[in-house]
XYZ file of C-alpha atoms in Angstrom:
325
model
C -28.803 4.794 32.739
C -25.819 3.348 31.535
C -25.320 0.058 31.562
C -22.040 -1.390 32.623
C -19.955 -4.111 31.447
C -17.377 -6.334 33.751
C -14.556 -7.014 31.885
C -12.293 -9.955 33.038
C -8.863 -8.802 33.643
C -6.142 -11.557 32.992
C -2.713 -11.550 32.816
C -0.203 -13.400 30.630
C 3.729 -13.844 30.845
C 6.187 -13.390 27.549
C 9.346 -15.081 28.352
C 12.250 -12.288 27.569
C 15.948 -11.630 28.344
C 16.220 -8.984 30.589
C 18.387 -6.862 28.853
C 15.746 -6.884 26.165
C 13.226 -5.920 28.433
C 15.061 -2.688 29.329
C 15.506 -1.249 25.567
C 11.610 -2.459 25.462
C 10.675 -0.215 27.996
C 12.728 2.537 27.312
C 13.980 5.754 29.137
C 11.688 6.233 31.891
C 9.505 3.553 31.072
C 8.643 5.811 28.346
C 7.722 2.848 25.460
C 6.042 0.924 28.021
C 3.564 4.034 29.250
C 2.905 4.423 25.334
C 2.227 0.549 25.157
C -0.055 1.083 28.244
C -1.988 4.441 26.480
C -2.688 2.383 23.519
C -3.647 -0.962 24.238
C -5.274 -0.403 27.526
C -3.216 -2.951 28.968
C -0.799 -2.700 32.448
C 3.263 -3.543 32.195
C 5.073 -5.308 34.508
C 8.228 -5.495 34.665
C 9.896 -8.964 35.915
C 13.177 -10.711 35.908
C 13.168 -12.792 32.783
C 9.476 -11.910 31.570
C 6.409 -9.150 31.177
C 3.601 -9.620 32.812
C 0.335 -8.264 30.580
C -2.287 -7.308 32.848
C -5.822 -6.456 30.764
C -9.090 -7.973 29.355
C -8.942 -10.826 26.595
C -9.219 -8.650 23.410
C -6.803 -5.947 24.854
C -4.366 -8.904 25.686
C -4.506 -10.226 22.420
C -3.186 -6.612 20.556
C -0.896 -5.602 23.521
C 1.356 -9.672 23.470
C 1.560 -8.608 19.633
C 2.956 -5.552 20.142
C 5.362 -6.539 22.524
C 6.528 -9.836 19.893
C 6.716 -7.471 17.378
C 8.790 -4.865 19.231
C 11.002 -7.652 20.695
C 11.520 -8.852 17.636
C 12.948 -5.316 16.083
C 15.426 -4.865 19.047
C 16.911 -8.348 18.571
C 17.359 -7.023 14.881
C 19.176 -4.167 16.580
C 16.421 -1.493 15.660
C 16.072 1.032 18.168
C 12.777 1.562 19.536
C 11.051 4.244 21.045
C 7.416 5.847 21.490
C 7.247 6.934 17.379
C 8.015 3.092 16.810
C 5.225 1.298 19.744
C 2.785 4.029 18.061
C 3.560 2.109 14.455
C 3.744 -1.028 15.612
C 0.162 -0.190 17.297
C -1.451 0.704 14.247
C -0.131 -2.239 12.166
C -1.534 -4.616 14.323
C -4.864 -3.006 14.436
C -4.906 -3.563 10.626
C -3.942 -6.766 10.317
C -1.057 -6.169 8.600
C 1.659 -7.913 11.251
C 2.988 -9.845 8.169
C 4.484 -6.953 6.735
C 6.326 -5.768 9.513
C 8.412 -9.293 9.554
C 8.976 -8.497 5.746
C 9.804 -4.994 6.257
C 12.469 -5.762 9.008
C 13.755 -9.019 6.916
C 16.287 -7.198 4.434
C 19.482 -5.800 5.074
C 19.572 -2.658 2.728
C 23.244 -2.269 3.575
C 25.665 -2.308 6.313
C 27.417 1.218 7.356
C 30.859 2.222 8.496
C 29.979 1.532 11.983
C 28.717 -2.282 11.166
C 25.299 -1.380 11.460
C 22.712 -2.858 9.041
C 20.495 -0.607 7.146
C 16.682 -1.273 7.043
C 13.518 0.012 6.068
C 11.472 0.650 8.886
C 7.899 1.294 7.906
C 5.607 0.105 4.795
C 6.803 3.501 2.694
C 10.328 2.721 2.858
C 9.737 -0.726 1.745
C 8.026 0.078 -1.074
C 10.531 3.132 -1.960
C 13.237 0.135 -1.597
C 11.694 -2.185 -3.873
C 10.980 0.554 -6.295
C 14.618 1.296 -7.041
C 15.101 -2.051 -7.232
C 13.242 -2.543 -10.465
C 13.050 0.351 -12.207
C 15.385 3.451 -13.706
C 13.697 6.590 -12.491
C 12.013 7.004 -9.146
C 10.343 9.970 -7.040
C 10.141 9.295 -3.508
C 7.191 12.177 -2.362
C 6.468 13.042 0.907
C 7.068 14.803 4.424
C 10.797 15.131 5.753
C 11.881 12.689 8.102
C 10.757 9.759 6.152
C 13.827 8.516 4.982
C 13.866 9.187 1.445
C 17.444 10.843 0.765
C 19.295 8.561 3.098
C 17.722 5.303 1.724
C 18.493 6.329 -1.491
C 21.810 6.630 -1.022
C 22.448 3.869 0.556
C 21.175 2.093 -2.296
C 23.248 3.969 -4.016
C 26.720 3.171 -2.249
C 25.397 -0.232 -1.993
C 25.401 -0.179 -6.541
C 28.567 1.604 -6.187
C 30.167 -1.194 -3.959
C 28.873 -4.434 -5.864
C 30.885 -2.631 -8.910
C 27.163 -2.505 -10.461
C 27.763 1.322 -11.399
C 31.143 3.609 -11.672
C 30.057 6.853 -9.817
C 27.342 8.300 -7.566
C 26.141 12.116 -8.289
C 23.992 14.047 -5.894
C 22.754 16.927 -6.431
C 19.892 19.633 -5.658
C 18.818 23.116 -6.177
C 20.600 25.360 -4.435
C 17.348 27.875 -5.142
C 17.813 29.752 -1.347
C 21.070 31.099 -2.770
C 19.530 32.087 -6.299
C 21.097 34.702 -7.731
C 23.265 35.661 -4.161
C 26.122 32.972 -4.763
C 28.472 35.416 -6.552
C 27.952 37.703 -3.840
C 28.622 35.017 -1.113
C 32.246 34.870 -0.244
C 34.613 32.408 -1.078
C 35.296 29.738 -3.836
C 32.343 27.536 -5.435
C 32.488 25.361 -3.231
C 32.475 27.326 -0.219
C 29.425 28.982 -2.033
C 27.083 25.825 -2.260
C 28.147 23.456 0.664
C 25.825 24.883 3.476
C 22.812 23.564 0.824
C 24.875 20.518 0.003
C 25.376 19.778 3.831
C 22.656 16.951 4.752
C 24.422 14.918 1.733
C 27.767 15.017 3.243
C 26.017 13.871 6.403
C 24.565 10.654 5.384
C 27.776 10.130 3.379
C 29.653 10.391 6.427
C 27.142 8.001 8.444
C 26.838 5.023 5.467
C 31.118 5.652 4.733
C 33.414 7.179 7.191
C 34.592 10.615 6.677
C 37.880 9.346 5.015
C 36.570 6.799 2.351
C 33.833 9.235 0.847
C 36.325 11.872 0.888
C 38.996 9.933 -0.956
C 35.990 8.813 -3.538
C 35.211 12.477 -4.156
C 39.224 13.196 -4.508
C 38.974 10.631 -7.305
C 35.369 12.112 -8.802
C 33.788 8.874 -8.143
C 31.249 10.859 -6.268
C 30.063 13.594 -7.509
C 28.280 16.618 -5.196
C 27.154 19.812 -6.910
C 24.072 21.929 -7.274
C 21.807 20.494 -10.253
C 22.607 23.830 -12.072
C 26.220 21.919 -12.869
C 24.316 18.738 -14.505
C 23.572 20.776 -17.670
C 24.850 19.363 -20.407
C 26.270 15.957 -19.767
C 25.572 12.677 -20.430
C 25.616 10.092 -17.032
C 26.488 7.000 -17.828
C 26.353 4.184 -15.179
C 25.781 6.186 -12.763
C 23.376 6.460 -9.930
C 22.007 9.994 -9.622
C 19.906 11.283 -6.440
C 18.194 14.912 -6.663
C 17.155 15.775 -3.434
C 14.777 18.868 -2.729
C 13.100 18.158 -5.779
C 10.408 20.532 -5.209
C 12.181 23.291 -5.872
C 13.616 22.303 -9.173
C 11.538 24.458 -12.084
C 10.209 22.158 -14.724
C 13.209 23.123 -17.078
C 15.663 22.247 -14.703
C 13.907 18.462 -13.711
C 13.475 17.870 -17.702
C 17.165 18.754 -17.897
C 18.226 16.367 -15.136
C 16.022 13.473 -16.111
C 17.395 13.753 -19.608
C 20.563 13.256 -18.974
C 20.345 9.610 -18.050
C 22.259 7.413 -19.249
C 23.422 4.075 -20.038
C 23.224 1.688 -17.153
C 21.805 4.758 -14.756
C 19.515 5.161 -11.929
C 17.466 8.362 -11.098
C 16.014 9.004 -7.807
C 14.041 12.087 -7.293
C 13.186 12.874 -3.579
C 10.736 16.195 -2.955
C 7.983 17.480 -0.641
C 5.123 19.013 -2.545
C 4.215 21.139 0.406
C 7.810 23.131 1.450
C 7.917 25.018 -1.474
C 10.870 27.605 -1.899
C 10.114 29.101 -5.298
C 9.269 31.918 -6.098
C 5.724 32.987 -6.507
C 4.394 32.286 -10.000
C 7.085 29.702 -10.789
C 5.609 25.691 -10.679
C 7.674 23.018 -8.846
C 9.156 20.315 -11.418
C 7.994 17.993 -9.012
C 4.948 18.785 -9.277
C 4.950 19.481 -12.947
C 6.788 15.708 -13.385
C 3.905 14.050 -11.451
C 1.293 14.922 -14.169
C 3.493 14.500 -16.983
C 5.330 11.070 -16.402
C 2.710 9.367 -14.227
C 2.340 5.830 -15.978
C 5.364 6.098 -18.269
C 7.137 2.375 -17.934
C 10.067 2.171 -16.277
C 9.091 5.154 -13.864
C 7.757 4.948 -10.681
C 6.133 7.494 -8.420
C 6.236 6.420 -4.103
C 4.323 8.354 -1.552
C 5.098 8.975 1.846
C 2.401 9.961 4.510
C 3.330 10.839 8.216
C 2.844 7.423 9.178
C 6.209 6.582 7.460
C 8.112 9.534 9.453
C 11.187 7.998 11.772
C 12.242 11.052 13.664
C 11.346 12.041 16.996
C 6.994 11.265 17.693
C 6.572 15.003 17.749
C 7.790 15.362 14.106
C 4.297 13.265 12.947
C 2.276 15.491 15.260
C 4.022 18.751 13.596
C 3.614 17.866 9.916
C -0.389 16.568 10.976
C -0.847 19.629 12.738
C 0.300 21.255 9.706
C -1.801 19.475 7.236
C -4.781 20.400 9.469
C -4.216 24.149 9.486
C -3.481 23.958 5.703
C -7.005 22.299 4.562
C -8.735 24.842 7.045
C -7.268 27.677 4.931
């Protein structure tokens, strides 16, 4: 026989704006149903407040959730189920504290007037990491954030005056040996790989600005085949798709820093597009130059992904099939 235990259901009241309480609940309620699955609590919406309906200890977790969301939209983060499900699981580990600090610093400001921020725990650390040291790999799953934070450190440098020109670069190894068959100039050639790069340019800069800087070589986009053989100085350099760099071509890049240079190296271990036989530089740099000074390795995990919810559940599902086989 089970026994049963009556829980006391109370109800508190968070004072709120009420256009606030809209972007808090979402699209069809959607944030608040997510805020309801996880905490066990019921949502209700009012004129000027939420009404928590639940027992004492569900209460508790659910009025922190809702601060803590509240708190990101007034910051003008946008918030949906991927971002109630993060906010969940920082408050279940204590770790609330972060979250303010995570949500404090303005990264940069884009074209649009809209302030750049890191949005989990990974990207904060990522952040920080380029902040004090020279060479960094940022590892992990796509959709964490990795290329575009980076270069929006990077036009940040480039804006302060604190470096003279921004390369980005990455292995065009899908093309491999096709490119002279692939019609048109070089450039023609290598954009389609080069493509996600113009994107966030376009997003942190405007179309015309970046395209004026690249006029002027200030920045710099070309496969990492074209780095060979220079010297970068003060310069911030981000290679992107770092996993499918061989280990001649990453000790080629990372040797060519130099004075007053950053390196960022961004990669996922696990979407490998070599071919068979031939080890990642990634992979080969994370035994090699793990604990040199002045080098720093940061790891993403799922957790960290800011894409749509389903992207987590994909790369999980992923990482489940994987250890089965």
């Amino acid at each position: 026989m089970t026994e049963e235990i009556n829980k006391e259901i109370l109800s508190r009241n968070i004072e709120v704006n009420q256009s606030l309480i809209q972007e808090l609940f979402g699209g069809l309620d959607e944030n608040a149903k997510a805020i309801e699955e996880l905490t066990g609590v019921t949502l209700l919406q009012k004129s000027d407040s939420i009404q928590l309906n639940g027992d004492e200890k569900q209460l508790d977790i659910a009025q922190k959730v809702v601060e803590n969301l509240i708190d990101m939209i007034e910051k003008g983060e946008f918030v949906d189920r991927g971002r109630v499900n993060y906010v969940y699981h920082l408050i279940c580990d204590e770790n609330t504290e972060n979250m303010n600090k995570i949500l404090s610093d303005v990264i940069f400001v884009n074209c649009k007037g809209q302030p750049i921020r890191c949005k989990t725990a990974g990207q904060r650390r990522y952040v920080n990491a380029m902040k004090n040291n020279d060479i960094v790999f940022g590892i992990g799953p796509a959709g964490t954030g990795k290329t575009y934070l980076a270069m929006a450190m990077a036009v940040s440098a480039f804006k302060k005056k604190e470096i003279e020109k921004i390369i980005l670069t990455r292995p065009a190894v899908e093309a491999g040996e096709k490119l002279g068959f692939l019609p048109g100039d070089l450039k023609m050639k290598v954009d389609p790989y080069l493509r996600p790069l113009y994107d966030a340019l376009n997003d942190l800069m405007g179309y015309e600005t970046y395209t004026k800087l690249i006029e002027k070589e200030a920045i710099e986009i070309a496969p990492l085949a074209y780095m060979r053989g220079r010297t970068l100085n003060n310069a911030y350099i981000i290679l992107d798709e770092a996993q499918n760099t061989t280990r001649e071509q990453m000790k080629m890049l990372l040797t060519r820093t130099g004075v007053n240079s950053k390196v960022v190296v961004n990669g996922d271990t696990k979407q490998l597009d070599l071919p068979e036989g031939k080890r990642s530089g990634l992979i080969d740099a994370e035994h090699v130059l793990r604990g040199v000074d002045g080098i720093e390795f940061v790891y993403f995990t799922p957790a960290d992904v800011v894409r749509h919810e389903l992207v987590i559940k994909i790369i999980k599902a992923y990482e489940k099939a994987e250890k089965k086989s």
